[in-house]
Short mmCIF file of C-alpha atoms and ligand atoms in Angstrom, two decimals:
data_model
loop_
_atom_site.label_atom_id
_atom_site.label_comp_id
_atom_site.label_asym_id
_atom_site.label_seq_id
_atom_site.Cartn_x
_atom_site.Cartn_y
_atom_site.Cartn_z
CA MET A 81 4.01 -21.47 -8.47
CA LYS A 82 1.45 -24.02 -8.40
CA ALA A 83 -0.34 -24.12 -5.28
CA ASN A 84 -2.94 -26.54 -6.03
CA VAL A 85 -2.43 -30.33 -7.73
CA THR A 86 -5.24 -29.11 -10.05
CA TYR A 87 -3.12 -27.12 -12.15
CA TRP A 88 -1.34 -30.39 -13.14
CA LEU A 89 -4.53 -31.23 -14.70
CA ASP A 90 -4.98 -28.31 -16.62
CA GLU A 91 -1.94 -28.42 -18.12
CA SER A 92 -2.51 -32.34 -19.17
CA ALA A 93 -5.96 -31.44 -20.05
CA GLY A 94 -4.59 -28.62 -22.18
CA ARG A 95 -1.85 -30.62 -23.90
CA TRP A 96 -3.57 -33.77 -24.34
CA PRO A 97 -7.45 -33.48 -23.86
CA ASP A 98 -8.42 -36.76 -25.73
CA LYS A 99 -5.25 -39.09 -24.00
CA THR A 100 -6.93 -41.62 -21.25
CA ALA A 101 -6.07 -40.36 -17.70
CA TYR A 102 -7.37 -43.10 -15.78
CA ALA A 103 -9.00 -46.51 -17.11
CA GLU A 104 -10.34 -49.28 -15.22
CA GLU A 105 -11.93 -52.54 -17.04
CA GLY A 106 -14.89 -51.30 -19.41
CA LYS A 107 -13.96 -47.62 -18.51
CA ALA A 108 -12.16 -44.86 -19.01
CA VAL A 109 -12.02 -41.13 -18.74
CA THR A 110 -9.51 -38.46 -20.78
CA PHE A 111 -7.87 -35.74 -19.54
CA GLY A 112 -10.40 -33.35 -20.73
CA GLU A 113 -13.23 -35.44 -19.55
CA LEU A 114 -11.50 -35.87 -15.95
CA GLN A 115 -11.05 -32.06 -16.14
CA ARG A 116 -15.03 -31.20 -16.65
CA GLN A 117 -15.97 -33.57 -14.49
CA ALA A 118 -14.00 -32.77 -11.64
CA LYS A 119 -14.59 -29.35 -12.39
CA ALA A 120 -18.26 -29.82 -12.26
CA LEU A 121 -18.01 -31.82 -8.74
CA ALA A 122 -15.96 -28.76 -7.67
CA THR A 123 -18.60 -26.45 -8.72
CA GLN A 124 -21.51 -28.27 -6.47
CA MET A 125 -19.10 -28.02 -3.48
CA LEU A 126 -18.51 -24.49 -3.88
CA GLU A 127 -22.02 -23.77 -4.15
CA ARG A 128 -22.70 -25.39 -0.94
CA GLY A 129 -20.22 -22.90 0.47
CA LEU A 130 -17.45 -26.05 1.59
CA PHE A 131 -13.86 -24.34 1.13
CA LYS A 132 -10.89 -26.38 3.18
CA LYS A 133 -13.21 -28.98 4.55
CA PRO A 134 -13.44 -32.98 4.81
CA VAL A 135 -15.02 -34.45 1.95
CA VAL A 136 -15.46 -38.40 1.90
CA VAL A 137 -15.31 -40.71 -1.22
CA TYR A 138 -17.34 -43.55 -0.76
CA MET A 139 -17.46 -45.97 -3.95
CA GLU A 140 -16.68 -48.90 -5.37
CA LYS A 141 -12.44 -48.58 -6.57
CA GLY A 142 -12.79 -47.21 -10.03
CA VAL A 143 -11.95 -43.82 -12.45
CA ASP A 144 -14.95 -42.55 -10.95
CA VAL A 145 -13.32 -42.22 -7.41
CA LEU A 146 -10.33 -40.42 -9.09
CA VAL A 147 -12.64 -37.47 -10.74
CA SER A 148 -13.95 -36.86 -6.85
CA PHE A 149 -10.54 -36.49 -5.86
CA MET A 150 -9.83 -34.18 -8.25
CA GLY A 151 -12.91 -32.18 -7.65
CA ALA A 152 -12.52 -31.98 -3.98
CA ALA A 153 -8.94 -31.01 -5.34
CA TYR A 154 -10.03 -27.97 -7.49
CA SER A 155 -12.46 -26.60 -4.77
CA CYS A 156 -10.00 -26.71 -2.43
CA ASN A 157 -11.63 -28.96 0.16
CA PHE A 158 -9.66 -32.39 0.96
CA TYR A 159 -10.48 -35.85 0.28
CA SER A 160 -10.69 -39.00 2.02
CA PRO A 161 -11.74 -42.13 0.65
CA ILE A 162 -13.69 -44.88 2.47
CA ASP A 163 -13.64 -48.44 1.32
CA VAL A 164 -16.94 -50.02 0.48
CA ASP A 165 -15.95 -53.29 2.23
CA MET A 166 -14.94 -51.42 5.63
CA PRO A 167 -16.57 -52.77 8.70
CA ALA A 168 -19.05 -50.57 9.82
CA SER A 169 -18.10 -49.94 13.32
CA ARG A 170 -14.64 -48.87 11.37
CA VAL A 171 -16.18 -46.60 9.02
CA ASN A 172 -18.49 -44.85 12.06
CA LYS A 173 -14.97 -44.47 14.13
CA ILE A 174 -13.64 -42.91 11.11
CA LEU A 175 -16.70 -40.17 10.59
CA GLU A 176 -16.47 -39.26 14.30
CA VAL A 177 -12.59 -38.67 13.71
CA LEU A 178 -13.01 -36.89 10.56
CA ASN A 179 -16.79 -35.02 10.86
CA PRO A 180 -17.22 -35.34 7.01
CA ALA A 181 -18.75 -31.88 5.71
CA LEU A 182 -19.71 -34.19 2.43
CA VAL A 183 -19.94 -37.57 1.39
CA ILE A 184 -20.14 -38.11 -2.63
CA THR A 185 -21.29 -41.32 -3.60
CA THR A 186 -23.93 -42.92 -5.60
CA ALA A 187 -27.48 -43.39 -5.53
CA ALA A 188 -27.14 -47.21 -4.46
CA LEU A 189 -24.15 -46.85 -2.25
CA LYS A 190 -25.86 -43.76 -0.66
CA GLU A 191 -28.22 -46.38 1.08
CA THR A 192 -25.59 -48.38 2.65
CA PHE A 193 -23.94 -45.15 4.17
CA SER A 194 -27.48 -43.90 5.69
CA ASN A 195 -26.96 -46.61 8.22
CA TYR A 196 -23.58 -45.08 9.37
CA GLU A 197 -23.30 -42.35 12.10
CA TYR A 198 -23.83 -39.10 9.64
CA GLN A 199 -26.06 -36.42 9.49
CA GLY A 200 -24.23 -34.55 6.76
CA GLY A 201 -25.00 -33.88 2.79
CA PHE A 202 -24.29 -36.11 0.09
CA LEU A 203 -23.45 -35.37 -3.40
CA LEU A 204 -24.60 -38.28 -6.26
CA PHE A 205 -21.51 -38.80 -8.74
CA GLU A 206 -23.72 -39.80 -11.39
CA GLU A 207 -25.66 -36.32 -11.13
CA ALA A 208 -23.29 -33.91 -9.84
CA SER A 209 -20.35 -34.81 -12.55
CA HIS A 210 -22.82 -33.83 -15.08
CA ALA A 211 -23.67 -30.47 -13.65
CA ALA A 212 -23.01 -27.04 -14.97
CA VAL A 213 -19.00 -25.50 -14.35
CA SER A 214 -18.25 -22.41 -12.57
CA GLU A 215 -14.67 -21.54 -13.40
CA GLU A 216 -15.12 -18.26 -11.27
CA LYS A 217 -15.97 -20.10 -8.44
CA ILE A 218 -13.16 -22.38 -8.97
CA GLU A 219 -10.63 -20.00 -9.54
CA ALA A 220 -11.77 -17.72 -6.28
CA ALA A 221 -11.15 -20.90 -4.62
CA ARG A 222 -7.62 -21.97 -5.64
CA ARG A 223 -6.64 -17.81 -5.17
CA ARG A 224 -7.64 -18.32 -1.62
CA GLY A 225 -6.15 -21.72 -1.04
CA VAL A 226 -2.41 -22.07 -0.15
CA ASP A 227 0.24 -24.70 -0.92
CA THR A 228 -0.09 -25.82 2.89
CA ASP A 229 -3.91 -26.62 2.44
CA LEU A 230 -4.81 -30.45 3.13
CA LEU A 231 -5.17 -32.46 -0.17
CA TYR A 232 -6.34 -36.04 1.52
CA VAL A 233 -6.55 -37.72 5.03
CA LEU A 234 -5.59 -41.41 4.75
CA PHE A 235 -6.47 -43.55 7.74
CA THR A 236 -4.19 -45.80 9.19
CA SER A 237 -4.99 -48.53 11.54
CA GLY A 238 -4.02 -46.91 15.33
CA SER A 239 -3.00 -48.71 17.84
CA THR A 240 -5.88 -48.17 20.19
CA GLY A 241 -8.15 -49.60 17.69
CA VAL A 242 -9.04 -45.77 16.63
CA PRO A 243 -7.90 -45.38 12.95
CA LYS A 244 -5.42 -42.30 12.81
CA GLY A 245 -5.98 -40.03 9.82
CA VAL A 246 -2.84 -39.06 8.33
CA THR A 247 -2.97 -35.51 6.24
CA ILE A 248 -1.40 -34.52 3.57
CA THR A 249 -1.17 -31.07 1.79
CA HIS A 250 -1.07 -30.20 -1.89
CA ARG A 251 3.00 -29.00 -1.65
CA SER A 252 3.68 -32.09 0.19
CA VAL A 253 2.22 -34.54 -3.18
CA ILE A 254 3.67 -31.36 -5.68
CA ASP A 255 7.14 -32.30 -3.91
CA TYR A 256 6.57 -36.25 -3.67
CA ILE A 257 5.88 -36.31 -7.40
CA ASP A 258 8.15 -33.68 -9.16
CA TRP A 259 11.18 -36.23 -7.57
CA VAL A 260 9.16 -39.40 -8.71
CA THR A 261 8.46 -38.18 -12.14
CA GLU A 262 12.35 -36.83 -12.81
CA THR A 263 13.91 -40.02 -10.90
CA PHE A 264 12.06 -42.66 -13.19
CA ASP A 265 11.63 -39.99 -15.96
CA ILE A 266 7.97 -40.62 -16.27
CA THR A 267 6.51 -38.91 -19.49
CA GLU A 268 2.93 -39.05 -21.29
CA LYS A 269 4.19 -42.19 -22.90
CA ASP A 270 4.27 -44.38 -19.92
CA SER A 271 1.16 -46.34 -18.34
CA PHE A 272 0.93 -47.40 -14.86
CA GLY A 273 -0.69 -50.86 -13.89
CA ASN A 274 -2.40 -49.71 -10.32
CA GLN A 275 -2.20 -52.18 -7.76
CA ALA A 276 -2.74 -50.02 -4.33
CA PRO A 277 -5.88 -49.34 -3.42
CA PHE A 278 -6.77 -45.59 -3.01
CA TYR A 279 -7.14 -45.67 0.81
CA PHE A 280 -3.31 -46.82 0.61
CA ASP A 281 -0.84 -44.20 0.19
CA ASN A 282 1.25 -46.44 -2.64
CA SER A 283 -1.45 -45.24 -5.19
CA ILE A 284 -0.61 -41.77 -4.62
CA LEU A 285 2.54 -42.17 -7.01
CA ASP A 286 0.33 -43.78 -9.82
CA ILE A 287 -2.74 -41.19 -9.50
CA TYR A 288 -0.28 -37.84 -9.25
CA SER A 289 2.81 -39.05 -11.84
CA THR A 290 -0.46 -39.39 -14.53
CA LEU A 291 -1.91 -36.47 -13.50
CA LYS A 292 1.40 -34.23 -13.93
CA SER A 293 3.12 -36.07 -17.03
CA GLY A 294 0.12 -37.35 -18.66
CA ALA A 295 0.86 -40.47 -18.44
CA ALA A 296 -1.98 -43.04 -18.16
CA THR A 297 -3.32 -45.31 -15.09
CA TYR A 298 -4.91 -48.64 -15.47
CA ILE A 299 -6.86 -49.94 -12.46
CA ILE A 300 -5.82 -53.91 -12.56
CA PRO A 301 -8.84 -55.80 -11.72
CA LYS A 302 -7.96 -57.25 -8.11
CA ASN A 303 -8.86 -60.70 -9.10
CA LEU A 304 -6.34 -61.00 -11.58
CA PHE A 305 -3.80 -60.64 -8.26
CA ALA A 306 -4.52 -64.16 -7.98
CA GLN A 307 -4.04 -65.26 -10.98
CA PRO A 308 -0.32 -64.30 -12.11
CA VAL A 309 -0.47 -65.57 -15.76
CA LEU A 310 -3.73 -63.75 -16.74
CA LEU A 311 -2.05 -61.02 -14.23
CA LEU A 312 0.91 -60.74 -16.74
CA GLU A 313 -1.03 -61.06 -19.79
CA TYR A 314 -3.55 -58.01 -18.75
CA LEU A 315 -0.04 -55.93 -18.45
CA LYS A 316 1.13 -57.16 -21.68
CA GLU A 317 -2.55 -56.45 -23.76
CA LYS A 318 -2.85 -52.83 -22.09
CA LYS A 319 0.98 -51.90 -22.44
CA ILE A 320 1.76 -51.34 -19.03
CA ASN A 321 5.29 -50.26 -18.86
CA THR A 322 5.22 -49.42 -14.80
CA ILE A 323 4.15 -50.64 -12.06
CA PHE A 324 4.45 -49.88 -8.27
CA TRP A 325 2.97 -52.72 -6.03
CA VAL A 326 3.58 -53.93 -2.62
CA PRO A 327 6.04 -56.83 -2.59
CA SER A 328 3.25 -59.03 -1.81
CA ALA A 329 2.17 -58.75 -5.20
CA LEU A 330 5.38 -59.06 -6.75
CA ILE A 331 6.09 -62.19 -4.50
CA VAL A 332 2.93 -63.92 -5.78
CA VAL A 333 4.07 -63.41 -9.18
CA ALA A 334 7.69 -64.76 -8.64
CA LYS A 335 6.25 -67.92 -6.84
CA LEU A 336 4.32 -69.31 -9.58
CA LYS A 337 7.12 -68.31 -12.18
CA ALA A 338 4.45 -67.09 -14.37
CA PHE A 339 7.12 -65.23 -16.35
CA ARG A 340 7.59 -68.62 -18.29
CA ASN A 341 4.24 -68.23 -20.04
CA VAL A 342 3.91 -64.47 -20.57
CA ASP A 343 6.65 -62.86 -21.89
CA LEU A 344 7.19 -59.19 -20.63
CA SER A 345 10.34 -58.01 -21.68
CA ASP A 346 9.25 -55.72 -24.67
CA THR A 347 6.28 -54.13 -22.16
CA LEU A 348 8.16 -53.72 -19.06
CA LYS A 349 10.26 -50.94 -17.94
CA ARG A 350 10.11 -50.16 -14.48
CA VAL A 351 9.01 -52.19 -11.27
CA LEU A 352 8.95 -50.13 -8.75
CA PHE A 353 8.09 -51.23 -4.99
CA CYS A 354 7.22 -50.03 -1.62
CA GLY A 355 5.35 -50.99 1.97
CA GLU A 356 6.92 -53.82 3.49
CA VAL A 357 10.30 -55.99 2.94
CA MET A 358 11.10 -57.13 -0.81
CA PRO A 359 13.12 -60.33 -0.27
CA ASN A 360 15.45 -60.77 -2.53
CA LYS A 361 14.81 -64.48 -3.09
CA GLN A 362 11.95 -63.13 -5.11
CA LEU A 363 13.04 -60.02 -6.68
CA ASN A 364 16.20 -62.00 -8.06
CA ILE A 365 13.52 -64.38 -9.91
CA TRP A 366 12.02 -61.06 -11.34
CA ARG A 367 15.63 -59.93 -12.29
CA LYS A 368 16.34 -63.22 -14.06
CA PHE A 369 13.15 -63.09 -16.12
CA LEU A 370 13.35 -59.85 -16.71
CA PRO A 371 17.00 -58.00 -16.73
CA GLU A 372 16.75 -55.10 -18.28
CA VAL A 373 14.00 -53.41 -15.99
CA LEU A 374 14.84 -50.85 -13.76
CA TYR A 375 13.77 -52.05 -9.96
CA ALA A 376 13.46 -49.84 -7.16
CA ASN A 377 12.74 -50.49 -3.38
CA LEU A 378 10.92 -47.67 -1.98
CA TYR A 379 10.63 -46.99 1.37
CA GLY A 380 8.33 -44.99 3.70
CA PRO A 381 5.33 -44.50 5.99
CA THR A 382 2.13 -42.54 5.01
CA GLU A 383 3.10 -39.60 7.10
CA ILE A 384 5.61 -39.08 4.40
CA THR A 385 3.28 -38.63 1.43
CA ASP A 386 4.08 -42.53 0.47
CA ALA A 387 7.81 -42.56 0.48
CA CYS A 388 11.21 -40.97 1.94
CA THR A 389 13.79 -43.21 0.97
CA TYR A 390 14.63 -45.20 -2.40
CA TYR A 391 17.22 -47.67 -3.70
CA ILE A 392 17.22 -48.39 -7.31
CA VAL A 393 18.73 -51.69 -7.57
CA ASP A 394 22.13 -51.32 -8.93
CA ARG A 395 24.53 -54.47 -8.00
CA GLU A 396 23.64 -58.41 -7.45
CA PHE A 397 22.31 -59.67 -4.03
CA SER A 398 22.42 -63.25 -2.83
CA ASP A 399 18.56 -64.88 -2.07
CA ASP A 400 19.53 -64.28 2.12
CA GLU A 401 21.18 -60.66 1.87
CA PRO A 402 18.71 -57.72 2.73
CA LEU A 403 17.44 -55.15 -0.31
CA PRO A 404 18.32 -51.55 0.82
CA ILE A 405 15.89 -49.39 1.55
CA GLY A 406 18.79 -46.72 0.25
CA ILE A 407 18.93 -43.08 0.51
CA PRO A 408 16.88 -40.12 1.07
CA MET A 409 14.78 -38.59 -1.88
CA ALA A 410 15.42 -35.08 -2.71
CA ASN A 411 13.96 -32.60 -0.07
CA THR A 412 14.30 -35.19 2.61
CA ASP A 413 16.44 -35.64 5.48
CA ILE A 414 16.84 -38.99 7.51
CA LEU A 415 18.04 -39.04 10.92
CA VAL A 416 18.73 -42.27 12.02
CA LEU A 417 18.89 -41.60 15.99
CA ASN A 418 19.50 -44.24 18.99
CA GLU A 419 18.03 -44.36 22.28
CA LYS A 420 19.51 -41.06 23.40
CA ASP A 421 18.20 -39.27 20.39
CA GLU A 422 21.81 -38.82 18.59
CA PRO A 423 22.80 -39.62 15.47
CA VAL A 424 23.92 -43.50 14.73
CA ALA A 425 27.50 -44.18 14.48
CA GLY A 426 28.58 -46.89 12.31
CA ASP A 427 26.41 -49.69 11.99
CA GLU A 428 24.61 -48.84 15.11
CA ILE A 429 21.20 -49.71 15.11
CA GLY A 430 18.83 -46.51 15.42
CA GLU A 431 14.86 -45.30 14.66
CA LEU A 432 14.63 -43.73 11.04
CA CYS A 433 13.56 -40.34 11.64
CA VAL A 434 12.30 -37.84 8.94
CA ARG A 435 12.26 -34.39 7.82
CA GLY A 436 10.78 -32.46 4.99
CA THR A 437 8.30 -30.82 2.88
CA SER A 438 6.50 -33.80 2.09
CA LEU A 439 5.80 -34.60 5.92
CA SER A 440 2.32 -34.56 6.88
CA MET A 441 0.86 -31.91 9.18
CA GLY A 442 -0.37 -34.77 11.80
CA TYR A 443 -3.03 -37.04 12.58
CA TYR A 444 -6.35 -35.30 11.79
CA ASN A 445 -8.20 -34.25 14.84
CA ASN A 446 -6.10 -36.36 17.17
CA PRO A 447 -3.30 -34.12 18.85
CA GLU A 448 -2.47 -36.55 21.13
CA LYS A 449 -1.21 -39.32 18.50
CA THR A 450 0.49 -36.08 16.72
CA ARG A 451 2.27 -35.32 19.73
CA GLU A 452 3.54 -38.73 20.00
CA ALA A 453 5.17 -39.14 16.63
CA PHE A 454 5.36 -35.83 15.16
CA VAL A 455 8.26 -34.05 17.63
CA GLN A 456 10.38 -31.39 17.88
CA ASN A 457 13.94 -32.39 16.06
CA PRO A 458 16.14 -33.32 19.07
CA LEU A 459 19.11 -31.79 16.82
CA ASN A 460 17.38 -28.35 16.32
CA PRO A 461 16.73 -26.71 20.04
CA PHE A 462 16.65 -23.29 18.32
CA VAL A 463 13.42 -23.07 16.37
CA PRO A 464 10.28 -25.07 16.18
CA GLU A 465 11.18 -27.89 13.53
CA THR A 466 8.85 -30.85 13.19
CA ILE A 467 10.49 -34.93 12.65
CA TYR A 468 8.49 -37.79 12.09
CA ARG A 469 9.46 -40.81 14.44
CA THR A 470 8.44 -43.89 12.00
CA GLY A 471 9.30 -46.62 14.80
CA ASP A 472 11.41 -48.54 12.15
CA LEU A 473 14.82 -49.54 12.78
CA VAL A 474 17.42 -49.26 10.84
CA LYS A 475 21.40 -49.02 10.14
CA TYR A 476 23.91 -47.99 7.52
CA ASN A 477 25.71 -50.39 5.45
CA GLU A 478 28.88 -50.29 4.45
CA TYR A 479 27.99 -48.54 0.80
CA GLY A 480 26.20 -45.29 3.50
CA GLU A 481 22.49 -47.08 2.43
CA ILE A 482 20.23 -47.58 4.58
CA ILE A 483 19.09 -51.30 5.77
CA TYR A 484 15.63 -51.87 7.51
CA LEU A 485 15.56 -54.30 10.01
CA SER A 486 12.05 -54.08 11.49
CA ARG A 487 9.80 -52.29 13.71
CA LYS A 488 10.67 -50.97 16.95
CA ASP A 489 7.50 -52.85 18.28
CA PHE A 490 8.61 -56.04 16.74
CA GLN A 491 12.29 -55.89 18.83
CA ILE A 492 11.95 -58.58 21.55
CA LYS A 493 14.41 -59.61 24.23
CA HIS A 494 14.68 -63.54 24.29
CA MET A 495 16.53 -65.36 26.87
CA GLY A 496 18.51 -62.17 27.54
CA HIS A 497 19.15 -61.41 24.17
CA ARG A 498 18.05 -58.48 21.85
CA ILE A 499 16.76 -59.75 18.68
CA GLU A 500 15.01 -58.55 15.48
CA LEU A 501 12.47 -60.90 14.32
CA GLY A 502 12.94 -59.06 10.54
CA GLU A 503 16.47 -60.68 10.78
CA ILE A 504 15.15 -64.08 11.46
CA GLU A 505 12.33 -63.64 8.46
CA THR A 506 15.14 -62.60 6.04
CA ALA A 507 17.12 -65.98 6.79
CA VAL A 508 13.77 -68.05 6.31
CA SER A 509 12.90 -66.42 3.32
CA SER A 510 15.90 -66.81 1.57
CA LEU A 511 15.33 -70.67 1.54
CA GLU A 512 14.43 -72.09 -1.75
CA GLU A 513 11.14 -73.69 -0.62
CA ILE A 514 9.73 -70.64 1.33
CA SER A 515 7.52 -68.35 0.02
CA LEU A 516 6.08 -66.44 2.75
CA CYS A 517 7.03 -66.44 6.50
CA CYS A 518 6.62 -64.16 9.59
CA CYS A 519 8.05 -64.21 13.05
CA LEU A 520 5.99 -63.26 16.17
CA TYR A 521 7.07 -63.24 19.40
CA ASP A 522 4.66 -65.09 22.24
CA GLU A 523 5.56 -63.20 25.33
CA LYS A 524 3.55 -65.09 27.28
CA LYS A 525 5.67 -68.95 26.39
CA GLN A 526 8.66 -66.54 25.66
CA LYS A 527 8.91 -68.35 22.12
CA ILE A 528 9.85 -67.04 18.58
CA VAL A 529 6.95 -68.21 16.52
CA LEU A 530 7.46 -68.99 12.80
CA PHE A 531 4.51 -69.03 10.40
CA LEU A 532 4.89 -70.26 7.15
CA GLU A 533 2.75 -71.64 4.07
CA GLU A 534 4.79 -74.62 3.73
CA GLU A 535 4.68 -77.93 5.50
CA LEU A 536 8.34 -77.98 6.49
CA GLU A 537 9.76 -79.64 9.85
CA LYS A 538 11.02 -76.90 12.76
CA SER A 539 14.17 -79.00 12.63
CA TYR A 540 14.81 -79.10 8.83
CA ILE A 541 14.69 -75.01 8.81
CA ASN A 542 16.60 -74.81 11.89
CA GLY A 543 19.48 -76.81 10.46
CA GLN A 544 19.37 -74.43 7.59
CA ILE A 545 19.26 -71.13 8.63
CA SER A 546 21.42 -71.95 11.38
CA LYS A 547 23.77 -71.06 8.54
CA LEU A 548 22.67 -67.76 8.41
CA ILE A 549 21.90 -66.46 11.87
CA PRO A 550 22.98 -67.27 15.68
CA GLU A 551 21.25 -70.20 17.42
CA TYR A 552 19.62 -68.19 20.03
CA MET A 553 17.52 -66.51 17.09
CA LEU A 554 16.07 -70.23 15.70
CA PRO A 555 12.67 -70.81 16.00
CA ASN A 556 11.09 -72.31 18.86
CA LYS A 557 7.96 -72.90 16.96
CA VAL A 558 6.82 -73.38 13.74
CA ILE A 559 3.10 -73.14 12.46
CA SER A 560 2.44 -74.26 8.69
CA LEU A 561 -0.49 -72.42 7.41
CA PRO A 562 -2.20 -72.92 4.01
CA LYS A 563 -2.76 -69.35 3.16
CA MET A 564 -0.94 -66.56 4.96
CA PRO A 565 -3.71 -63.70 5.85
CA ILE A 566 -3.22 -60.84 4.21
CA ASN A 567 -4.38 -57.66 5.58
CA ALA A 568 -6.65 -54.82 3.32
CA ASN A 569 -3.29 -52.75 2.00
CA GLY A 570 -1.59 -56.25 1.00
CA LYS A 571 0.58 -56.74 3.62
CA ILE A 572 0.98 -60.07 6.00
CA ASP A 573 -1.65 -59.60 8.72
CA ARG A 574 0.01 -59.80 11.53
CA VAL A 575 -2.82 -58.79 13.90
CA LYS A 576 -4.55 -62.01 12.52
CA LEU A 577 -1.42 -64.23 12.86
CA LYS A 578 -1.19 -62.89 16.46
CA GLU A 579 -4.64 -64.17 17.54
CA LEU A 580 -2.83 -68.01 16.36
CA LEU A 581 -0.38 -67.63 18.91
P1 AMP B 643 2.40 -47.41 5.48
O1 AMP B 643 2.52 -46.29 5.92
O2 AMP B 643 1.46 -48.42 5.21
O3 AMP B 643 2.93 -47.21 4.18
O4 AMP B 643 3.57 -48.56 6.22
C1 AMP B 643 4.54 -47.94 6.20
C2 AMP B 643 5.65 -49.01 7.07
O5 AMP B 643 6.05 -49.73 5.99
C3 AMP B 643 6.77 -48.45 7.51
O6 AMP B 643 7.11 -47.74 8.12
C4 AMP B 643 7.81 -49.61 7.04
O7 AMP B 643 7.67 -50.45 8.45
C5 AMP B 643 7.07 -50.22 6.27
N1 AMP B 643 7.90 -50.11 5.20
C6 AMP B 643 7.45 -49.47 4.13
N2 AMP B 643 8.30 -49.54 2.78
C7 AMP B 643 9.42 -50.55 3.19
C8 AMP B 643 10.32 -50.97 2.38
N3 AMP B 643 10.57 -50.75 1.41
N4 AMP B 643 10.74 -51.80 3.42
C9 AMP B 643 10.93 -52.39 4.44
N5 AMP B 643 9.32 -52.05 5.25
C10 AMP B 643 8.86 -50.94 4.55
#
């Protein structure tokens, strides 16, 4: 039994030592180099006596970050990436929660980090990755480590302003990636085009499917996501056959119809997405231009190691229909609970709750927030059993598939009616002219506010969508923006939009 993800790396490095594992523009590491450099970093950590300790990785996105992650894993410490563009006050909040034992960074970035509230040690990547390897020390650590030891902590925003550190174990990643590689039949012949930042949970699929199956991951330069034609040309040039992006990134490509300039029909095999609603209107454009591709909608929060349900697109959808989030992944159970904490019946709406091996151990150093979301399974009063309450409202459709409706906290009461803002957004985004839209509720003025990128009259929009939703759901105000604000994870930034209310 493998209790540590680095056994995958040992296997891949043994089978394909000279094959590219991870690449960025102008730089790549083979599985052999990845293993050697990661072991060198691990040795340094173990020589400092670190075991099961939090290690911050503070570097520009690139292959060296992934080498550092593997170094932490080999030494049975756990990593937490911090974005170099994160504001100092947020970095300090994270450091306070995490209290890292070590920071892996570069000589140049060490200077920046010295301004933060951190007194601990540093490991400079350029030196430590060339240091000597102690196989004995690494083996001793891995023998001592267990699969429920932490592999990483990813920080997500917290409602109180203090970021929450989602903890994930080796076992959770092994469980999830076993499912991913089997379900999508990932082998050493595959190449991923990575979009997700490494502090965002979507990146787990790219990083660890590659590690396990001997595939390759190309880190796509960020600026290409604003230039769809160049982006598709990049995929073609690198022979990338699998992408796992946030829907916003796919929407941009669909919107500008870049497929007309670049033919990916011989290149792209799988288009997977997760993280937010994928509107069928834009997915239908992808499907029209690339009908042979496998499309899959994955759903899940960071707390369940990226995803817990999936839907492999297997039928036609009209532009205004929601795309299902599907069925639970293997070894994962979904409980849809109503307000009385009972399983929903029929198409009743309930909160999606989840249990399974890939569930987080809770928020690092935050028992209060952990207690709120990680609760005893109300259907099992007999033994301790944790479920995670996602706060997402869903229902089952006639196929027994789960349909995502909205966040629990975006459910509103408007003029006495209970409304899911997501339902309005689905209706609006099905309109021909609309690319991105977002609905918020202005509590003070009791108004449904619709944000969009196009200059369109409220009367026109409401005239159209009144065919899809009841009158009481029609937006009371429409705000056209030159550009929809997008947060660090590539999703619509609702916090920024709220400021515009
Ligand atoms: P994160 O922890 O950043 O991955 O965000 C998780 C949240 O994103 C979920 O609780 C959902 O609200 C939303 N989400 C993730 N995947 C999907 C999806 N496929 N469809 C709709 N919403 C999604």
